[in-house]
Structures are given as structure tokens and as C-alpha cells.
PDB file of C-alpha atoms in Angstrom:
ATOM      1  CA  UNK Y   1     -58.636  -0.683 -34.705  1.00 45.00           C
ATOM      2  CA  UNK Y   2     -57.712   0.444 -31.140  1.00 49.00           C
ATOM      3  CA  UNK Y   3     -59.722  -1.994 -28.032  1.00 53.00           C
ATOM      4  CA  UNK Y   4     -61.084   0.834 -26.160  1.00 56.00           C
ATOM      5  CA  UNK Y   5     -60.900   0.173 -22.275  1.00 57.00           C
ATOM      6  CA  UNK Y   6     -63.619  -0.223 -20.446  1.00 73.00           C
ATOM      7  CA  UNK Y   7     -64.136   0.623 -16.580  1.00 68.00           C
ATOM      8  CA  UNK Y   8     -62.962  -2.237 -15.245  1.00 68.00           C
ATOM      9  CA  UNK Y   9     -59.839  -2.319 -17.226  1.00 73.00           C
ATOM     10  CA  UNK Y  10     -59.307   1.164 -16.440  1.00 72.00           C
ATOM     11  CA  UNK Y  11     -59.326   0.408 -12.686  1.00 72.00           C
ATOM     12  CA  UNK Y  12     -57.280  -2.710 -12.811  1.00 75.00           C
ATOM     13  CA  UNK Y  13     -54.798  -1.027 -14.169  1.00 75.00           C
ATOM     14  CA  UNK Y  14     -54.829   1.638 -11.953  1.00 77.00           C
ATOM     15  CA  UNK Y  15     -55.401  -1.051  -8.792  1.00 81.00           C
ATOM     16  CA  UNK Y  16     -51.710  -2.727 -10.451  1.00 74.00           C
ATOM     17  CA  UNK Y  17     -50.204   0.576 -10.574  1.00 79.00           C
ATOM     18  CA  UNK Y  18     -50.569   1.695  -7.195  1.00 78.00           C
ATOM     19  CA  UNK Y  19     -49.705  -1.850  -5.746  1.00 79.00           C
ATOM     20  CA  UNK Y  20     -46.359  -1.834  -7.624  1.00 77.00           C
ATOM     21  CA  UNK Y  21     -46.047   1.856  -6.299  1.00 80.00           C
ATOM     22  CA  UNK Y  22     -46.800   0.537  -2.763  1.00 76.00           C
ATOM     23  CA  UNK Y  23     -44.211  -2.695  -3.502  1.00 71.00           C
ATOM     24  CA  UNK Y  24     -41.421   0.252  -4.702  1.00 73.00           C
ATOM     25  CA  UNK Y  25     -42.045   2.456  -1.415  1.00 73.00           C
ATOM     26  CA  UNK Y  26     -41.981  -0.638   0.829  1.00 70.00           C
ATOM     27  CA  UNK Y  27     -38.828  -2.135  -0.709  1.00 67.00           C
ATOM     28  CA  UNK Y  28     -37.245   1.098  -0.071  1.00 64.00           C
ATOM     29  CA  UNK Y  29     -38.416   1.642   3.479  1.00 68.00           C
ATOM     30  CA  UNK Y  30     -37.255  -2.072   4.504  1.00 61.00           C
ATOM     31  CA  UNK Y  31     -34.247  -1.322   3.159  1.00 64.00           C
ATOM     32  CA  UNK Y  32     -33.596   1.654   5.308  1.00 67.00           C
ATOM     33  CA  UNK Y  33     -34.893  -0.250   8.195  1.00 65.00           C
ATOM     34  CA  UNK Y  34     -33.178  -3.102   7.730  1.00 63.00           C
ATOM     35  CA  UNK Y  35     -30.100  -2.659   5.580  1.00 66.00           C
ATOM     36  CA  UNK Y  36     -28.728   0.752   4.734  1.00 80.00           C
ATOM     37  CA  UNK Y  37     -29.425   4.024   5.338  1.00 87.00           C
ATOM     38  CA  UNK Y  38     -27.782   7.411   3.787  1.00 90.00           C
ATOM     39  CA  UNK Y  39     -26.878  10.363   6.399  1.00 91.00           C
ATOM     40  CA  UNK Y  40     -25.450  14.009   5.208  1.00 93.00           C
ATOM     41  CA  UNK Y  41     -22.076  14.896   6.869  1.00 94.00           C
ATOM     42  CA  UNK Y  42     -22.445  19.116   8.498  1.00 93.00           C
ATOM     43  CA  UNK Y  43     -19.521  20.069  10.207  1.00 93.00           C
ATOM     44  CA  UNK Y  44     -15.792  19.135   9.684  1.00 94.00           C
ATOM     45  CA  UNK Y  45     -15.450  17.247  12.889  1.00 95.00           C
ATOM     46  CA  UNK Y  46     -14.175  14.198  10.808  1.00 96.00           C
ATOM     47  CA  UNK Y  47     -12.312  16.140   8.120  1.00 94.00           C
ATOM     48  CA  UNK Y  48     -10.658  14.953   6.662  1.00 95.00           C
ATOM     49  CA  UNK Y  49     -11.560  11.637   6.329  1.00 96.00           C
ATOM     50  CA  UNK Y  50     -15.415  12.805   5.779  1.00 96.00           C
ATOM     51  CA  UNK Y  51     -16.109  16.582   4.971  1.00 95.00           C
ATOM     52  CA  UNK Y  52     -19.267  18.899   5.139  1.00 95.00           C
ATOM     53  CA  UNK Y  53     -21.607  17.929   1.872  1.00 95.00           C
ATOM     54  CA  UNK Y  54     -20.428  14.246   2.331  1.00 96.00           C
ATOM     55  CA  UNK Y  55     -23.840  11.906   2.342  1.00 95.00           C
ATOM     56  CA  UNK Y  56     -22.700   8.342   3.724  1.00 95.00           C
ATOM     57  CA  UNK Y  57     -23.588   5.226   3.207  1.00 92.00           C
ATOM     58  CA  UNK Y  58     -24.577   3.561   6.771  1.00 92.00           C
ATOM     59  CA  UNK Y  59     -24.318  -0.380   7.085  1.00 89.00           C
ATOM     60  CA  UNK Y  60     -27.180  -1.519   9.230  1.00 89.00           C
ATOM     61  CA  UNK Y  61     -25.939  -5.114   8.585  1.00 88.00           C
ATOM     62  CA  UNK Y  62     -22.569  -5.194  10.299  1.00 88.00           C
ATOM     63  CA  UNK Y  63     -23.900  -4.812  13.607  1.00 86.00           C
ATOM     64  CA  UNK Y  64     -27.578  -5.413  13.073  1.00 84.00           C
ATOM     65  CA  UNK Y  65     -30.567  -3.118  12.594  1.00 79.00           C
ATOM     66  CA  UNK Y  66     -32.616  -1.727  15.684  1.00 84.00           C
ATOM     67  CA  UNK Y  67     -36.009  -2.796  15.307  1.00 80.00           C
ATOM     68  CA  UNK Y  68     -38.408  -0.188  17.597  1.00 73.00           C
ATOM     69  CA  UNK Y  69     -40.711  -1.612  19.645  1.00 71.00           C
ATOM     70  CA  UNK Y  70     -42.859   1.386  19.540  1.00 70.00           C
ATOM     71  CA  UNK Y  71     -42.880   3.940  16.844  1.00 67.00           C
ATOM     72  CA  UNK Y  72     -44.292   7.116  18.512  1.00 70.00           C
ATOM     73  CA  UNK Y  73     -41.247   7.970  20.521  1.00 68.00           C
ATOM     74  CA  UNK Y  74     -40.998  11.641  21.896  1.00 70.00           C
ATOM     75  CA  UNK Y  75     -37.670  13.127  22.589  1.00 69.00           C
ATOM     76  CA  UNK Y  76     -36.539  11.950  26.153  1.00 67.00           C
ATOM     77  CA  UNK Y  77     -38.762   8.462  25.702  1.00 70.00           C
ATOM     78  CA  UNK Y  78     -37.103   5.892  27.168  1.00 76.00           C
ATOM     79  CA  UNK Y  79     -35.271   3.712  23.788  1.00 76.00           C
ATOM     80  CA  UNK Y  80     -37.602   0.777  23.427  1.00 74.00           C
ATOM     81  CA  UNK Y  81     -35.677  -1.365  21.013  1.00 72.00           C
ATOM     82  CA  UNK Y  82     -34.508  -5.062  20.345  1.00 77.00           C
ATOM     83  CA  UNK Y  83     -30.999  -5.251  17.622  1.00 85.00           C
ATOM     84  CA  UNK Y  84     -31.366  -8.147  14.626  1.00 82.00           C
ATOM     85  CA  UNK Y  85     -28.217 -10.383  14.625  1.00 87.00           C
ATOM     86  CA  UNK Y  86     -25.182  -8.492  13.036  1.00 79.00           C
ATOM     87  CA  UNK Y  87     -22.797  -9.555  10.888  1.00 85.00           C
ATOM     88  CA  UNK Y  88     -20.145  -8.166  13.430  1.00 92.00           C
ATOM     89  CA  UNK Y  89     -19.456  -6.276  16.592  1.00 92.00           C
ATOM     90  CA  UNK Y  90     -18.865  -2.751  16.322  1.00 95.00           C
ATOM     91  CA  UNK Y  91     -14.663  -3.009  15.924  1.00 96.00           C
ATOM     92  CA  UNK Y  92     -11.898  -0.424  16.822  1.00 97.00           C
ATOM     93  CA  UNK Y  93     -11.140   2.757  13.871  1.00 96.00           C
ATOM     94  CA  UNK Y  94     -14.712   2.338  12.345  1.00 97.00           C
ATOM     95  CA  UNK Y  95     -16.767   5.128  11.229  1.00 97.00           C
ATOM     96  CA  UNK Y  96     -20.176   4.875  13.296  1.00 97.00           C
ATOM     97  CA  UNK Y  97     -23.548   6.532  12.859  1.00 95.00           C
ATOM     98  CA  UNK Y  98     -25.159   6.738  16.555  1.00 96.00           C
ATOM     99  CA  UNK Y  99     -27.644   8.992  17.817  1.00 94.00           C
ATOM    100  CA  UNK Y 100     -26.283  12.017  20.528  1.00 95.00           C
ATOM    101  CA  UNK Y 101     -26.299  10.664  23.959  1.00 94.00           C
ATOM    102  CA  UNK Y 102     -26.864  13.638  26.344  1.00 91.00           C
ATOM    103  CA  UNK Y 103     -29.458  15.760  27.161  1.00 88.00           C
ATOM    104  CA  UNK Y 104     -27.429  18.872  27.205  1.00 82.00           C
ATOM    105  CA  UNK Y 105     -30.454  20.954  29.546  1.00 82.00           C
ATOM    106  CA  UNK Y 106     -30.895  18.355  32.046  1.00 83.00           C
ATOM    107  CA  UNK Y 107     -27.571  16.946  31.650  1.00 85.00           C
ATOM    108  CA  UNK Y 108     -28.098  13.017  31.447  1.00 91.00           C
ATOM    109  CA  UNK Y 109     -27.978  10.499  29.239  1.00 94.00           C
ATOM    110  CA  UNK Y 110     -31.381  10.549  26.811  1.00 92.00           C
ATOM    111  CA  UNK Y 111     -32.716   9.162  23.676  1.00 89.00           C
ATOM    112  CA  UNK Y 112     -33.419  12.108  20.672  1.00 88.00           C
ATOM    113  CA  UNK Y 113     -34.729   9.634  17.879  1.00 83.00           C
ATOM    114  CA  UNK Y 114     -33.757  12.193  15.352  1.00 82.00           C
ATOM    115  CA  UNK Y 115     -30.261  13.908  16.674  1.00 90.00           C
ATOM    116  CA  UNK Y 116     -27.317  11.412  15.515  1.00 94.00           C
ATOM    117  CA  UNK Y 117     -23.782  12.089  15.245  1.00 96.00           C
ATOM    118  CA  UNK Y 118     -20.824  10.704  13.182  1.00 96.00           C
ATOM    119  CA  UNK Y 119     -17.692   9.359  15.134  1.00 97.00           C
ATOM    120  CA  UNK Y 120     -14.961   6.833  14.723  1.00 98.00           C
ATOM    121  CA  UNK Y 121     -14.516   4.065  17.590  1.00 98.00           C
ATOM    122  CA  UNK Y 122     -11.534   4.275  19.861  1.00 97.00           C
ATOM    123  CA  UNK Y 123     -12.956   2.594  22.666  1.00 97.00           C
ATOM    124  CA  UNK Y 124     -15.016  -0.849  22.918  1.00 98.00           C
ATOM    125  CA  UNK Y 125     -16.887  -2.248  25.750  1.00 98.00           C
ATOM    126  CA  UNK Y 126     -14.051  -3.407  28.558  1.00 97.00           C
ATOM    127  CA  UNK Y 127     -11.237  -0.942  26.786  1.00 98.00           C
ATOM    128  CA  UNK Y 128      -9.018   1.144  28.213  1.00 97.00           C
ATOM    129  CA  UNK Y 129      -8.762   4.560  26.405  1.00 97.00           C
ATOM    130  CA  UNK Y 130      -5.763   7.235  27.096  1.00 95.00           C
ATOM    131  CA  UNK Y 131      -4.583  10.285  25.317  1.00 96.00           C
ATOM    132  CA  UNK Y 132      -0.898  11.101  25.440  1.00 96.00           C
ATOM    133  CA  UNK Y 133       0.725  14.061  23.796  1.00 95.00           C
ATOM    134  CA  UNK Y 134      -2.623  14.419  21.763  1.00 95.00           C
ATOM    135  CA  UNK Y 135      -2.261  10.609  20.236  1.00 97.00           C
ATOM    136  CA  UNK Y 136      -5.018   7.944  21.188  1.00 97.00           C
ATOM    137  CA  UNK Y 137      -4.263   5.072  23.246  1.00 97.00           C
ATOM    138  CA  UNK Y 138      -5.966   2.163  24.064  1.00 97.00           C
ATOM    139  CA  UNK Y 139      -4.753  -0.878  25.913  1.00 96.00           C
ATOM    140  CA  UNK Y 140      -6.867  -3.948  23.791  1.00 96.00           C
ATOM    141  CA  UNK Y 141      -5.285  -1.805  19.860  1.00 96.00           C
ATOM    142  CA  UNK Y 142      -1.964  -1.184  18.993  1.00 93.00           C
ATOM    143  CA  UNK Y 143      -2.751   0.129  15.641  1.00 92.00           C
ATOM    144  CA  UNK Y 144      -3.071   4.124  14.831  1.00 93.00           C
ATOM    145  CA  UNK Y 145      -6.791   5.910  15.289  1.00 95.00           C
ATOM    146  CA  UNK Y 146      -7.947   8.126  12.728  1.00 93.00           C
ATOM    147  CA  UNK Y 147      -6.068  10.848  10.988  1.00 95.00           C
ATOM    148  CA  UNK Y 148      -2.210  10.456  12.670  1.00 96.00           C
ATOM    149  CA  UNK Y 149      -1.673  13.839  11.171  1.00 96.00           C
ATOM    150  CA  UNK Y 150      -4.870  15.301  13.184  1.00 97.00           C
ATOM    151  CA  UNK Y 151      -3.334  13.833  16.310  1.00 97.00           C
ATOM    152  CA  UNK Y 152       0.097  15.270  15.796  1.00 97.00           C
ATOM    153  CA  UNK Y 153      -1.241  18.723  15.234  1.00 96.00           C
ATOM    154  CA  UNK Y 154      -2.835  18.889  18.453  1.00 96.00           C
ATOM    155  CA  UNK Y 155       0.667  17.193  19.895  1.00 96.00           C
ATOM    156  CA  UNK Y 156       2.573  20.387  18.610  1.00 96.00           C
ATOM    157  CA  UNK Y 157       0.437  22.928  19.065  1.00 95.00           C
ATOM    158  CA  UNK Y 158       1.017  24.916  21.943  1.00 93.00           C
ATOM    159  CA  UNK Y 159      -2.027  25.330  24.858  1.00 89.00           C
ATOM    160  CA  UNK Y 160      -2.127  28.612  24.939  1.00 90.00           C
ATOM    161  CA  UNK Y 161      -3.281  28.210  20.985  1.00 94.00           C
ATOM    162  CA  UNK Y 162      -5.978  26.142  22.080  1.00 93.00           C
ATOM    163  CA  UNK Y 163      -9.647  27.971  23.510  1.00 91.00           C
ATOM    164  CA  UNK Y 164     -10.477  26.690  27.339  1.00 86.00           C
ATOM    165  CA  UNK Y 165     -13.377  25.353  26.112  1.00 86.00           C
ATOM    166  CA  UNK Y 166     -11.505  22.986  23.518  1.00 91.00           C
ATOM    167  CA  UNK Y 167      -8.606  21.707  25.590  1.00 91.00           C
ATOM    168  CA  UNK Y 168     -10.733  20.870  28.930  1.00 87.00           C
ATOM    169  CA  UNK Y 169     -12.214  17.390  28.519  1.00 83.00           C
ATOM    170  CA  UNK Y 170     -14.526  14.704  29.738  1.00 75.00           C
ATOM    171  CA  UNK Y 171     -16.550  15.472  32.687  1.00 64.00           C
ATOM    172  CA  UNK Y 172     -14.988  18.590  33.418  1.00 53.00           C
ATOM    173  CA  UNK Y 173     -12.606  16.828  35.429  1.00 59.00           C
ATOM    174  CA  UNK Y 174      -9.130  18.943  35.233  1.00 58.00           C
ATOM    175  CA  UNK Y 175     -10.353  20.357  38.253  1.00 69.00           C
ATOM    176  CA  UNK Y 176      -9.710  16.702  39.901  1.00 76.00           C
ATOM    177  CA  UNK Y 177      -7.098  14.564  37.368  1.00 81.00           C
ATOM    178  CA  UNK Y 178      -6.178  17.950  35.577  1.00 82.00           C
ATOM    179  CA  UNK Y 179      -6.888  15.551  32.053  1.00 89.00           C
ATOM    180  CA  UNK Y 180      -7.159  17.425  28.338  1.00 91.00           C
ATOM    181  CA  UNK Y 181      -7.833  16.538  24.702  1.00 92.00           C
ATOM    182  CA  UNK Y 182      -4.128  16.409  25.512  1.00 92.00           C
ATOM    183  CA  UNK Y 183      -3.550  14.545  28.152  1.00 92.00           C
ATOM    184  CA  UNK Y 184      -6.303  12.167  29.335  1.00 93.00           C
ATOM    185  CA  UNK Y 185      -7.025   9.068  31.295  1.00 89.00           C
ATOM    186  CA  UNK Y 186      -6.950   5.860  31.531  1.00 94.00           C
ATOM    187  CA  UNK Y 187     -10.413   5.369  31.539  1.00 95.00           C
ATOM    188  CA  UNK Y 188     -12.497   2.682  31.400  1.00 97.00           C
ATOM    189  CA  UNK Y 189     -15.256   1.977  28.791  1.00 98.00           C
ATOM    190  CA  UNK Y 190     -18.138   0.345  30.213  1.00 98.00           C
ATOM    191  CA  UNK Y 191     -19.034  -3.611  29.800  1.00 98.00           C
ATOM    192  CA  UNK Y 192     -21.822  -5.904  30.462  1.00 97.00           C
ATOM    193  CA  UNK Y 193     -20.941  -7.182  33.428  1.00 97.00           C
ATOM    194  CA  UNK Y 194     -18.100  -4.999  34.454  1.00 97.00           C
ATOM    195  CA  UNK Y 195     -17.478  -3.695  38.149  1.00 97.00           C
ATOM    196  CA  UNK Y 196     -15.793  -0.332  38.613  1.00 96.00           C
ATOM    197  CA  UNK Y 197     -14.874   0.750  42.208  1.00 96.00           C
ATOM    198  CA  UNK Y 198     -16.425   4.070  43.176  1.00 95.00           C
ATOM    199  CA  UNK Y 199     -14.989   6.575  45.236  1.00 91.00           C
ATOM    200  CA  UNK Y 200     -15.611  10.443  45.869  1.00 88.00           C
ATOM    201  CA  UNK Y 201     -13.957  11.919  42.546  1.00 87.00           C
ATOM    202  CA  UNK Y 202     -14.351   8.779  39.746  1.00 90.00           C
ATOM    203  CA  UNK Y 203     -18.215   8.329  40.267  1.00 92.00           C
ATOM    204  CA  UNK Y 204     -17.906  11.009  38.390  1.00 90.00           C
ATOM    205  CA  UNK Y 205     -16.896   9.996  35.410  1.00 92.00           C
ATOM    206  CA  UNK Y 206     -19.437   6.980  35.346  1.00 95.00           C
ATOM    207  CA  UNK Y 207     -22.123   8.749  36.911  1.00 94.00           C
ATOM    208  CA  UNK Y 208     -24.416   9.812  33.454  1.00 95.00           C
ATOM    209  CA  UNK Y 209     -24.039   5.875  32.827  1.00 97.00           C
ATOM    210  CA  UNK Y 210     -25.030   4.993  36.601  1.00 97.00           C
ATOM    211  CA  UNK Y 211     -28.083   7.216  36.121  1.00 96.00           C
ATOM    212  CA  UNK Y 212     -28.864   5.894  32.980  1.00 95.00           C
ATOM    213  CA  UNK Y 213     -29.007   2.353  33.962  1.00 96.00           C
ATOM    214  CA  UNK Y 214     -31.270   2.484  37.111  1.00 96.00           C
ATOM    215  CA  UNK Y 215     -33.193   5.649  36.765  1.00 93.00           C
ATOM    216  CA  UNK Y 216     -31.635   6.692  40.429  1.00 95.00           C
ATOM    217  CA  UNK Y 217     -29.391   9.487  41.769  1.00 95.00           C
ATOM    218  CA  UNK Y 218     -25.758   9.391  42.532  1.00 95.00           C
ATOM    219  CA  UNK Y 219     -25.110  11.741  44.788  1.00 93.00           C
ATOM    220  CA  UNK Y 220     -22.283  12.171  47.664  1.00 89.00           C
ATOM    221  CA  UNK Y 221     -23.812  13.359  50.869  1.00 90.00           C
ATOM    222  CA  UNK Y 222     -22.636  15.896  53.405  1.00 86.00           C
ATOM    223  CA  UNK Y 223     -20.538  12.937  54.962  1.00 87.00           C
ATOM    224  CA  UNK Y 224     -19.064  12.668  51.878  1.00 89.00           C
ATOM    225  CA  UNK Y 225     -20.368   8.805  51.449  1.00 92.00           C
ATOM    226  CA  UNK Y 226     -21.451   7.995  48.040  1.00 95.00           C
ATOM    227  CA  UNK Y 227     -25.219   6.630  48.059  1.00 94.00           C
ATOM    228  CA  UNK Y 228     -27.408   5.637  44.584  1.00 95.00           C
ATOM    229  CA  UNK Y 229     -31.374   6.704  45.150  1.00 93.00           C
ATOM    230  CA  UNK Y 230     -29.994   7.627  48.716  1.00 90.00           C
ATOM    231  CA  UNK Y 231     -28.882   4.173  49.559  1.00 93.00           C
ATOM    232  CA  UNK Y 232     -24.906   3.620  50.071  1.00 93.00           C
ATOM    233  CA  UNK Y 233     -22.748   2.168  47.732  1.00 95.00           C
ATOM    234  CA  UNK Y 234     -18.834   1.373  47.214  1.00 95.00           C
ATOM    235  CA  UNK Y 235     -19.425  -0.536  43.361  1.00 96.00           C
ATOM    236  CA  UNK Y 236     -21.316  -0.795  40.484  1.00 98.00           C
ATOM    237  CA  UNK Y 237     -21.629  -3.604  37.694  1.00 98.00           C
ATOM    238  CA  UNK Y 238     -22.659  -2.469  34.500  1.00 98.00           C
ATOM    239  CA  UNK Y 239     -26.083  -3.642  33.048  1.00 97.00           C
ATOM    240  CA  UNK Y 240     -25.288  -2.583  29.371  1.00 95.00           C
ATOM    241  CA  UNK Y 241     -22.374  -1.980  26.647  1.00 97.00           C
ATOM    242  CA  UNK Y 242     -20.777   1.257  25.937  1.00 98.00           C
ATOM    243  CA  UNK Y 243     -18.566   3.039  23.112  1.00 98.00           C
ATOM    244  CA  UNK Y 244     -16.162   5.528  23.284  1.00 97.00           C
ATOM    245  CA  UNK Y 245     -15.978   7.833  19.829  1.00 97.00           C
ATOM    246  CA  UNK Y 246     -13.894  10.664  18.705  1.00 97.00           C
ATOM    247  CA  UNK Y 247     -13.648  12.747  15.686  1.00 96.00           C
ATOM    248  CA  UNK Y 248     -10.752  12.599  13.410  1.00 97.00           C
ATOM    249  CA  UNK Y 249     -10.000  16.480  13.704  1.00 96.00           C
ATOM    250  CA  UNK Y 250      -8.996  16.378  17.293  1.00 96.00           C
ATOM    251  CA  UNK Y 251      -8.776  19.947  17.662  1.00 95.00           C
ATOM    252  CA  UNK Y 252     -12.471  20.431  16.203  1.00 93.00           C
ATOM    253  CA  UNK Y 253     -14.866  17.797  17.457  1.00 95.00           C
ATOM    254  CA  UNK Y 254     -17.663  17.783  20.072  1.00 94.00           C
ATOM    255  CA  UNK Y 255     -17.058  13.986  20.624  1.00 95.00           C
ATOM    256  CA  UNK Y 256     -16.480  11.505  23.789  1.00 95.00           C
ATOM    257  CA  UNK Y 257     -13.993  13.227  25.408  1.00 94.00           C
ATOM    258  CA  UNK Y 258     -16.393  16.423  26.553  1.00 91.00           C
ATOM    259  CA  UNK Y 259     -19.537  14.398  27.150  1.00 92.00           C
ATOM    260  CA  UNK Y 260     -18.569  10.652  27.716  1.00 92.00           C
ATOM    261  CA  UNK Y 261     -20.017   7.115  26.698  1.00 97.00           C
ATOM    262  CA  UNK Y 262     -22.499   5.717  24.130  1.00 97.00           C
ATOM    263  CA  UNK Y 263     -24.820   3.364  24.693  1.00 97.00           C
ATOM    264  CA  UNK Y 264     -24.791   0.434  22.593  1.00 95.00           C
ATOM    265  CA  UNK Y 265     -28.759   1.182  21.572  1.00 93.00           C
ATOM    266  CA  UNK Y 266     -27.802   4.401  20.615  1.00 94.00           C
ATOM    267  CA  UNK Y 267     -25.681   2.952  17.262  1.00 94.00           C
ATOM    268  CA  UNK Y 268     -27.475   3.169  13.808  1.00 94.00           C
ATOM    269  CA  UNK Y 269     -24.754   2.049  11.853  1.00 93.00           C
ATOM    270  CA  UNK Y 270     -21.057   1.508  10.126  1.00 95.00           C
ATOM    271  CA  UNK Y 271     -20.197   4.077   7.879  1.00 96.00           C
ATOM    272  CA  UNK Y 272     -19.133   2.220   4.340  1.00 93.00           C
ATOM    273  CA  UNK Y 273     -18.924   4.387   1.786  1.00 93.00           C
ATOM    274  CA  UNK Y 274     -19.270   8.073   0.407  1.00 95.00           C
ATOM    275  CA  UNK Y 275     -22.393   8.261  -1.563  1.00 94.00           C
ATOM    276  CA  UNK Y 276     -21.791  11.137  -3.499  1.00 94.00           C
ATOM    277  CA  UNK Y 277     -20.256  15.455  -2.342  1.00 95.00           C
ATOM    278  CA  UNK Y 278     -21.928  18.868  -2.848  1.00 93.00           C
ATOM    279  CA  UNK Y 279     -19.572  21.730  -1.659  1.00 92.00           C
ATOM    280  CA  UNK Y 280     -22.272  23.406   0.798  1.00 86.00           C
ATOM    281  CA  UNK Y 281     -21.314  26.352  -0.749  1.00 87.00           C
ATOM    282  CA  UNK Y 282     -20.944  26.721  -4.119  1.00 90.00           C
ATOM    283  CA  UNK Y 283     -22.980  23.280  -5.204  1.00 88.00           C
ATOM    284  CA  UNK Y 284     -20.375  22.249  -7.089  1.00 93.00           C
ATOM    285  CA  UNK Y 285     -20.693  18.233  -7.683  1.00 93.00           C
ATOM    286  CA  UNK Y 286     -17.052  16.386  -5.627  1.00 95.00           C
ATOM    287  CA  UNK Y 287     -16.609  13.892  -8.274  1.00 93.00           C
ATOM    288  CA  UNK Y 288     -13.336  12.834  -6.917  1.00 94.00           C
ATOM    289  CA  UNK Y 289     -15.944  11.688  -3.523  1.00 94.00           C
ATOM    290  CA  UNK Y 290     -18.411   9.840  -5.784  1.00 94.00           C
ATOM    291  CA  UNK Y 291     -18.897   6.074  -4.398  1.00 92.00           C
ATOM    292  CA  UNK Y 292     -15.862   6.589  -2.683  1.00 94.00           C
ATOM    293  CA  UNK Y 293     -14.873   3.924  -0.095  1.00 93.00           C
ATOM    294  CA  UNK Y 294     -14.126   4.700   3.519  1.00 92.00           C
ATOM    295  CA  UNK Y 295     -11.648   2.687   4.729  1.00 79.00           C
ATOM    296  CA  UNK Y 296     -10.445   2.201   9.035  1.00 75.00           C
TER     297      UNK Y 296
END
């Protein structure tokens, strides 16, 4: 014969249930916090090394996991944030998760909690970046970026093939260096504790980050002097770190080269590994993607 339950059983049970529910969903959420984290991949900026329907594995480990300060951020909210110890620095050719830097309206550099993009590294903190002939360069890697293919493409193809709104690059400055996805730089990346010279036509390429940093103007004036929240000045030292990423279809990627640095806050995460791949259209399951690994 059966025990029947009484009322009290009935709600320990259901007290035991709900706790091991509440154990499950925190597990999970720490995990994402603190660990990993899974993104979907939308456009074919990084084709083909990650295509649209790709969801990602993101490494919070390798360079440690932002922990907020404060949790009820609105878009343009200053990034209150401290980063756990990582495993590693961000390093050359990987595959980061970071959230989009610029305030396209207002043009400046802002914090949109939920807005992140998917770019490989070709600049660290103190590089040197260059494009020649459509191939990166960078004066601290000798190895290849990306797709080598991708790069040669854009080397061959001809620029009257390629939209004015493609080829022009990074702050708009072919009107004063005449640089392209093409043809472009050097430039320096920005590093803690790194002083760039500024004179009338580079402050703007550093100007976003300038702005950024101290929450002031910089502005030429009618005397054509440079001044930062209207006082004069000739150079800058760099309070924080900054990445320079680039998709690995150079001929179709909104990346670095059109809209500049990253902040180190700004990065989420290594990319790993290819969870699993719908085609967006059809549904059809990519089993050849499935726990695939994504390798530099």
C-alpha cells in the first residue's frame, strides 16, 4: 500500500524542486558571466572563416570576464566595469567578440551594452598597422591575417570595381593621406601610456579616442592651433588600451578601417569554436559546422 503524502511532504518537495531549478538557472547564468557565452553570426563580414547562421562559442576566460559595476546601464552610459584576471592577452589573428564602439548619430566613441560585433585582431595596443596592395601589415607580426585569399581579391580587383563607400577608409581621411582598404597607413594603435604627436591633419585620426578619454573637445581653432576643452595642446598620452579589428572578407566588412579603435572594455570575448549552423534560409542543419574549431 501506497504512503500517501501529506502537506508538508508535498511542499518540501516542491521547496527542493524549485531550489534545484534556481541552482540549474544560476549555474547557467555564472557561466555566461563568467566563462562562456554563445553569439549568432548575421552577415558574411567574416566569411569565410565564420558564415551567417554560425552561433560561436565566446571564451570569457582567455582574457577575463567584465564584471559590471552597475547593471542598469542605458545606451550611451558611461562603461562602468572592472575585467577578472585572464588567462591571456588578447593576441594577433584571433576571432574577438566586442561590443560596437561608435555612436554613429553623434559620432563618438559610446558604450551600447547590447550592439557587439565579430572581428579578428590585426592590431594590439603599441602596433603598427598598414595595408599594402589590399594585404595587412603590421610591424610587431610577420605571420598572414585572416583569409590570404580575401586579401588577394581585393589586391586584384580593380578600383573602379569597388563602390566609394567601400574603398574610402578610416576617418575619411583620403582627402588628407589619400589611404584605402587598399592602401592604408601606418597607423598607430593606441597604448597605456603611449604619446602620439598631434598636429593639424593626424589629431584626426586619434581624435574619437582623445574624446573618449577626457570627456573634452578637440578642436583646431581659426588660428589653426590645436586646443583640448579649448586649452592648447601639441601631445597626448593615452590613458587606456586599444584594438584594431578587421573582417576576413576585406571587400565586405564594416570593421576598423571606416570607424577606428576599440577600447579594451569594449571586448566580451575569444571566439573558440562553432557551436552548431542553420542556413538562414532554408533551416537546413550545417553538420559539416557542428563543434567545429576555429583556429588563428
Amino acid at each position: 500500500m501506497k504512503k500517501r503524502l501529506d502537506f508538508w511532504d508535498i511542499l518540501l518537495r516542491a521547496m527542493y524542486t524549485f531550489i534545484g531549478i534556481g541552482v540549474v538557472i544560476g549555474i547557467i547564468i555564472a557561466m555566461r558571466v563568467y566563462v562562456v557565452d554563445q553569439f549568432a553570426i548575421p552577415t558574411d563580414s567574416m566569411r569565410p572563416t565564420l558564415i551567417p547562421g554560425d552561433y560561436v562559442i565566446v571564451n570569457k576566460l582567455i582574457a577575463g570576464a567584465r564584471i559590471y559595476d552597475r547593471l542598469d546601464f542605458k545606451d550611451g552610459d558611461p562603461l562602468e566595469c572592472h575585467r577578472m584576471k585572464g588567462v591571456r592577452k588578447v593576441e594577433h589573428n584571433d576571432i574577438v567578440i566586442f561590443n560596437f564602439p561608435i555612436n554613429r548619430s553623434k559620432y563618438k566613441i559610446e558604450f551600447k551594452i547590447n550592439y557587439v560585433y565579430g572581428k579578428r585582431c590585426i592590431g594590439l595596443p603599441g602596433d603598427t598597422v598598414e595595408i599594402r596592395n589590399g594585404y595587412f601589415k603590421n610591424n610587431n607580426y610577420n605571420g598572414t591575417f585572416g583569409v590570404e585569399e580575401e586579401q588577394r581579391r581585393l589586391a586584384e580587383t580593380p578600383d573602379s570595381l569597388i563602390a566609394n563607400t567601400v574603398i574610402h577608409a578610416f576617418p575619411f581621411d583620403f582627402r588628407h593621406y589619400g589611404w584605402t582598404i587598399r592602401e592604408f597607413g601606418p597607423l598607430y594603435v593606441p597604448q597605456k601610456g603611449g604619446l602620439v604627436t598631434l598636429d593639424t591633419i593626424n589629431f584626426q585620426l586619434y581624435r574619437l579616442v582623445i574624446e573618449y578619454e577626457t570627456g573634452k573637445k578637440l578642436r583646431m581653432n581659426a588660428q589653426r592651433q590645436l586646443t583640448l576643452g579649448g586649452e592648447p595642446i601639441a601631445e597626448y598620452i593615452f590613458q587606456g588600451n586599444y584594438y584594431f579589428f578587421c573582417g576576413d572578407q576585406v571587400l565586405n566588412s564594416n570593421d576598423s578601417r571606416y570607424w577606428g579603435f576599440v577600447p579594451e572594455e569594449f571586448i566580451v570575448g575569444v571566439v573558440t569554436r562553432i557551436t552548431y549552423s542553420r542556413d538562414r534560409e532554408s533551416g537546413e542543419f550545417r553538420w559539416d559546422r557542428l563543434l567545429k574549431k576555429v583556429n588563428k
